[in-house]
mmCIF file of C-alpha atoms and ligand atoms in Angstrom:
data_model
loop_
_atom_site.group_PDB
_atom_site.id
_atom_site.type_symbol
_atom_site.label_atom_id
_atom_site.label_comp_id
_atom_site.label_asym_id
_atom_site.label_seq_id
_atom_site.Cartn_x
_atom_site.Cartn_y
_atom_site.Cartn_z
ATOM 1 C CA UNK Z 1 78.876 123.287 107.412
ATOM 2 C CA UNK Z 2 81.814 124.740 109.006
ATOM 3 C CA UNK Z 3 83.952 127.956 108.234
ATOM 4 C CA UNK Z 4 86.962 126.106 106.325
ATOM 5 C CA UNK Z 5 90.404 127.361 105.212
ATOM 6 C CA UNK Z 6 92.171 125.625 101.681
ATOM 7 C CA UNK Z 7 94.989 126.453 99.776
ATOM 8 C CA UNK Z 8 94.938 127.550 95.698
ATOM 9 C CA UNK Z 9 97.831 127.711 93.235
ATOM 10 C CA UNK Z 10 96.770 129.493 90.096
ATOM 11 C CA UNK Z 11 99.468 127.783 87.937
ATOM 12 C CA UNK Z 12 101.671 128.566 85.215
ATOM 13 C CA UNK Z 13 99.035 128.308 82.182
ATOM 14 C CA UNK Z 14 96.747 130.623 83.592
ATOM 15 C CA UNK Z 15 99.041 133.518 84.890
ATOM 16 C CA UNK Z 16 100.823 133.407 81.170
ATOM 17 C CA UNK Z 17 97.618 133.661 79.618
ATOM 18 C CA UNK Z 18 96.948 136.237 82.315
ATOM 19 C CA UNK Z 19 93.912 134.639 83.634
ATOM 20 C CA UNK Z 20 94.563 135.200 87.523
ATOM 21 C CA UNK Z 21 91.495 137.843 87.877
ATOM 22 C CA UNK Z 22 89.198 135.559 85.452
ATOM 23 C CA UNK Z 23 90.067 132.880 87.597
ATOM 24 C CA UNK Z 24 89.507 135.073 91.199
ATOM 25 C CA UNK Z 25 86.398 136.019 89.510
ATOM 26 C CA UNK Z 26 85.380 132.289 89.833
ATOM 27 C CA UNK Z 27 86.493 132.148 93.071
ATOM 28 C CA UNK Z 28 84.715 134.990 94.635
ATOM 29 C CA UNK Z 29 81.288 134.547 92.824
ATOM 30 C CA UNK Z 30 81.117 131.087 94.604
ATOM 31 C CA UNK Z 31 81.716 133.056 97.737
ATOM 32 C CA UNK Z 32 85.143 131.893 98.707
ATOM 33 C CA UNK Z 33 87.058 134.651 99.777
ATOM 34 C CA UNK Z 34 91.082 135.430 99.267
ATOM 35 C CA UNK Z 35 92.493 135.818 102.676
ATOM 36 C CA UNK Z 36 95.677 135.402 101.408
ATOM 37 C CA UNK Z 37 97.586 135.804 98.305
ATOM 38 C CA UNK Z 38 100.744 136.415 95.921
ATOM 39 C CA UNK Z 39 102.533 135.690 93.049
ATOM 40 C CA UNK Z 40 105.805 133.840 93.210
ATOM 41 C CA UNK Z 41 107.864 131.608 90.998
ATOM 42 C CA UNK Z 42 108.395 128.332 92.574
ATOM 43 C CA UNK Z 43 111.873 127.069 92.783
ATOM 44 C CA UNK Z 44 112.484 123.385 91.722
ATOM 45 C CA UNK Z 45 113.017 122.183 95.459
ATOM 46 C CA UNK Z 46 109.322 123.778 96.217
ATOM 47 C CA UNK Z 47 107.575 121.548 93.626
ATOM 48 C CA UNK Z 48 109.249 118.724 93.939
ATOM 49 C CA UNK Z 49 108.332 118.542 98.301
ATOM 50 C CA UNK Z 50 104.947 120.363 97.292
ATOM 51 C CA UNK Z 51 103.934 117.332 94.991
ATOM 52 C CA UNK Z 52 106.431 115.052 96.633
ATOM 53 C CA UNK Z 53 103.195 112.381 97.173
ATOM 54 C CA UNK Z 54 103.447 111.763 92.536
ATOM 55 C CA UNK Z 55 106.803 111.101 92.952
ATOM 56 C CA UNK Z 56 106.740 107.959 91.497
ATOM 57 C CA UNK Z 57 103.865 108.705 88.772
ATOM 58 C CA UNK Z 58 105.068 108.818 85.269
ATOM 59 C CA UNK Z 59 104.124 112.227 84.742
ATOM 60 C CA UNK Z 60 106.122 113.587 88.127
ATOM 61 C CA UNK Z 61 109.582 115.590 86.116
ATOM 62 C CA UNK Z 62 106.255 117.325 83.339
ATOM 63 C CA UNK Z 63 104.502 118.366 86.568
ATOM 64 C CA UNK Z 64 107.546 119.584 88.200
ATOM 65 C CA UNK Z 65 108.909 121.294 84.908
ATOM 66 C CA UNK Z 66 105.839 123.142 84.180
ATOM 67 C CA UNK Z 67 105.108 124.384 87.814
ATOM 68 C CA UNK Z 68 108.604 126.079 87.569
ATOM 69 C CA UNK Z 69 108.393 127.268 83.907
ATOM 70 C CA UNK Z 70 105.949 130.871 84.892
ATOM 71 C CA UNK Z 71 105.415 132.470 87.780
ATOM 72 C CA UNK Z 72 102.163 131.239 90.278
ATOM 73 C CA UNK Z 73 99.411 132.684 92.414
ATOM 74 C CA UNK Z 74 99.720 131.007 95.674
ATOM 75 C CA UNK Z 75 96.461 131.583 97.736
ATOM 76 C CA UNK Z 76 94.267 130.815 101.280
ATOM 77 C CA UNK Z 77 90.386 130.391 100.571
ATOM 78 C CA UNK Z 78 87.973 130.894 103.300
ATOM 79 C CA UNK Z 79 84.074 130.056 103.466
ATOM 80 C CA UNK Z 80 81.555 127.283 104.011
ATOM 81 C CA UNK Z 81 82.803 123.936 103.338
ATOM 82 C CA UNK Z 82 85.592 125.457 101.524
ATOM 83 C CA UNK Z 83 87.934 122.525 100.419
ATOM 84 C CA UNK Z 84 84.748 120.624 98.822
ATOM 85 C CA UNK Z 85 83.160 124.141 97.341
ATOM 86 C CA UNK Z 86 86.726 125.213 95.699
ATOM 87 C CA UNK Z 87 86.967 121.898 94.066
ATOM 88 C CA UNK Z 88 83.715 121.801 92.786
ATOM 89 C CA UNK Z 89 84.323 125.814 91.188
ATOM 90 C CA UNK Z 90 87.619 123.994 89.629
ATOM 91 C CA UNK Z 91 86.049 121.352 87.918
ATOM 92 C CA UNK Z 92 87.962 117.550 86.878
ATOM 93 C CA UNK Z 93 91.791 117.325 87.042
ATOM 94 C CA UNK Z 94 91.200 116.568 83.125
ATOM 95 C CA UNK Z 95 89.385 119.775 81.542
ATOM 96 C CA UNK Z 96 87.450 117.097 79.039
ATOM 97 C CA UNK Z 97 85.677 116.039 81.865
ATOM 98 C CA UNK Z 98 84.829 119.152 83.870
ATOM 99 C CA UNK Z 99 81.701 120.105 83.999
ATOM 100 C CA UNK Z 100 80.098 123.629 82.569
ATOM 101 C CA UNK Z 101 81.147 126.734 84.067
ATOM 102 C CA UNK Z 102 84.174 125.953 85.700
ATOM 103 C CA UNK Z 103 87.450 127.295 85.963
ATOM 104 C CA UNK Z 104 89.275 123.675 84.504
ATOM 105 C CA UNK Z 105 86.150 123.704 81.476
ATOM 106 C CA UNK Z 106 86.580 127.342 80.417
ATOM 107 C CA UNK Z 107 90.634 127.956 81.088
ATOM 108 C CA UNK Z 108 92.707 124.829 81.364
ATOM 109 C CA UNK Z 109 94.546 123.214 78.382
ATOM 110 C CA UNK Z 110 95.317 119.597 79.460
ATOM 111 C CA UNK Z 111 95.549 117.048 82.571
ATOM 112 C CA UNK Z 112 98.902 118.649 83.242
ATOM 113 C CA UNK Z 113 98.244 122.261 82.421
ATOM 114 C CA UNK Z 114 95.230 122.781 84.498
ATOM 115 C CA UNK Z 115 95.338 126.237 85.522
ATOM 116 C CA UNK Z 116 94.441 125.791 89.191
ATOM 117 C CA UNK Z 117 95.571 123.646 92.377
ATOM 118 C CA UNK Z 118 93.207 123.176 95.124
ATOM 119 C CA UNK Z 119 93.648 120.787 98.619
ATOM 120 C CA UNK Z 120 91.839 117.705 99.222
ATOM 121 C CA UNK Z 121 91.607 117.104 102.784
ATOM 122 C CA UNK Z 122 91.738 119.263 105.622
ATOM 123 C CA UNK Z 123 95.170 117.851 106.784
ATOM 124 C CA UNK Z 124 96.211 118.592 103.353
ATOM 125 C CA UNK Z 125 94.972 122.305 103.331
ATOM 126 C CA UNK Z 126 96.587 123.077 106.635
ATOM 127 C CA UNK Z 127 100.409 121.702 105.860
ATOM 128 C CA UNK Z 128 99.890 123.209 102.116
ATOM 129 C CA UNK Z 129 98.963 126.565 103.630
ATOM 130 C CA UNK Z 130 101.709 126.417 106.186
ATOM 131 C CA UNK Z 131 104.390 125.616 103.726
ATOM 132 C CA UNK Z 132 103.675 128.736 101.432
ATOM 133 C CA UNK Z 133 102.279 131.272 104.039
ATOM 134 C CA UNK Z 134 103.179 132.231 107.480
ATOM 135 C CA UNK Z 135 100.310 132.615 109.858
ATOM 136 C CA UNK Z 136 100.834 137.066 109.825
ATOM 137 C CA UNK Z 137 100.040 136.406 105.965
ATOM 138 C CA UNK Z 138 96.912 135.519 106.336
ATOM 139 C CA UNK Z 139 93.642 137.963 107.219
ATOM 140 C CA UNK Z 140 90.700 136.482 107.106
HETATM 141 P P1 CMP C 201 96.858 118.992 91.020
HETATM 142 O O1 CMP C 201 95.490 119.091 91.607
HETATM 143 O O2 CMP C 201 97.727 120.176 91.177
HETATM 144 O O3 CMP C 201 97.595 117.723 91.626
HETATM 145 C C1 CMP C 201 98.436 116.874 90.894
HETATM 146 C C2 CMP C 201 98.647 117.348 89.505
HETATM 147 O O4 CMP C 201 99.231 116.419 88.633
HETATM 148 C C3 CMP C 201 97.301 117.626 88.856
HETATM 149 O O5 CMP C 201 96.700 118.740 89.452
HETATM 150 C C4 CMP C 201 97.691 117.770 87.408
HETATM 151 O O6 CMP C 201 98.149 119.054 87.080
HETATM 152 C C5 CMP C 201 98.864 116.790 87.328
HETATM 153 N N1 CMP C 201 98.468 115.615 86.581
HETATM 154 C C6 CMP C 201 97.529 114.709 86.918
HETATM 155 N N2 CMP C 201 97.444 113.759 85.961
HETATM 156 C C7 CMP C 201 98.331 114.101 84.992
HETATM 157 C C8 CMP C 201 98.702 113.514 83.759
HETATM 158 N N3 CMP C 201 98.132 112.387 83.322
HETATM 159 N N4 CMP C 201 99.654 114.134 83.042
HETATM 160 C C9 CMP C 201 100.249 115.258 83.500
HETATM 161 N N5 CMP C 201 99.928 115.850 84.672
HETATM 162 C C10 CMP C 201 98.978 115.282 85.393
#
């Protein structure tokens, strides 16, 4: 499997709760590593584009309200297989169904309040990556 870059948001729930190093913690023991990182609140234009493809899902203004209501951890992940290996350390979108030992099973709250983000594709990774970071950012 190849060396693969994806992108991470720790969001809102988890840097209130002040989770971001239990969460890294998850994130490194699986051997991703943090090329990139840092904390920034997103404005209302950012999460709108950023999750411009729910636009029409019911839950779209919740989502957009509650990725602007705390500051986030914006990241690049780098290792083997990395988009499929972060989303398997993050667990189901709804923590009910995530299985044991990961980060959506022991942190997040709800569907909505997750505590972490991760891409799903590699197209995906590369335009989320290059809408938060620009390419002297990142150090891998
Ligand atoms: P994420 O991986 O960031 O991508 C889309 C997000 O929409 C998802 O995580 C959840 O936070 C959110 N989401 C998905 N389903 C629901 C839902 N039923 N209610 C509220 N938010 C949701």
């Amino acid at each position: 499997m190849a060396i693969q870059r994806t992108f991470s948001i720790i969001k809102p729930d988890a840097t209130k709760r002040n989770l971001t190093g239990a969460v890294n913690a998850k994130i490194e023991a699986a051997g991703l590593r943090i090329i990139a990182q840092k904390r920034i609140r997103m404005t209302r234009a950012n999460a709108e584009t950023f999750y411009a493809v729910h636009k029409d899902r019911p839950f779209f203004g919740e989502l957009v309200e509650f990725m602007i209501s705390e500051p986030v951890v914006v990241q690049v992940l780098e290792g083997e297989g990395a988009i499929a290996k972060y989303r398997e350390v993050m667990g189901a979108t709804d923590p009910a169904e995530a299985a044991e030992g990961t980060i959506r099973k022991e942190f997040a709250l709800s569907k909505g309040e997750n505590s972490v983000h991760g891409s799903d594709a590699p197209e995906t990774a590369a335009e989320e990556i290059a809408y938060f970071f620009a390419g002297m950012e990142i150090t891998g």
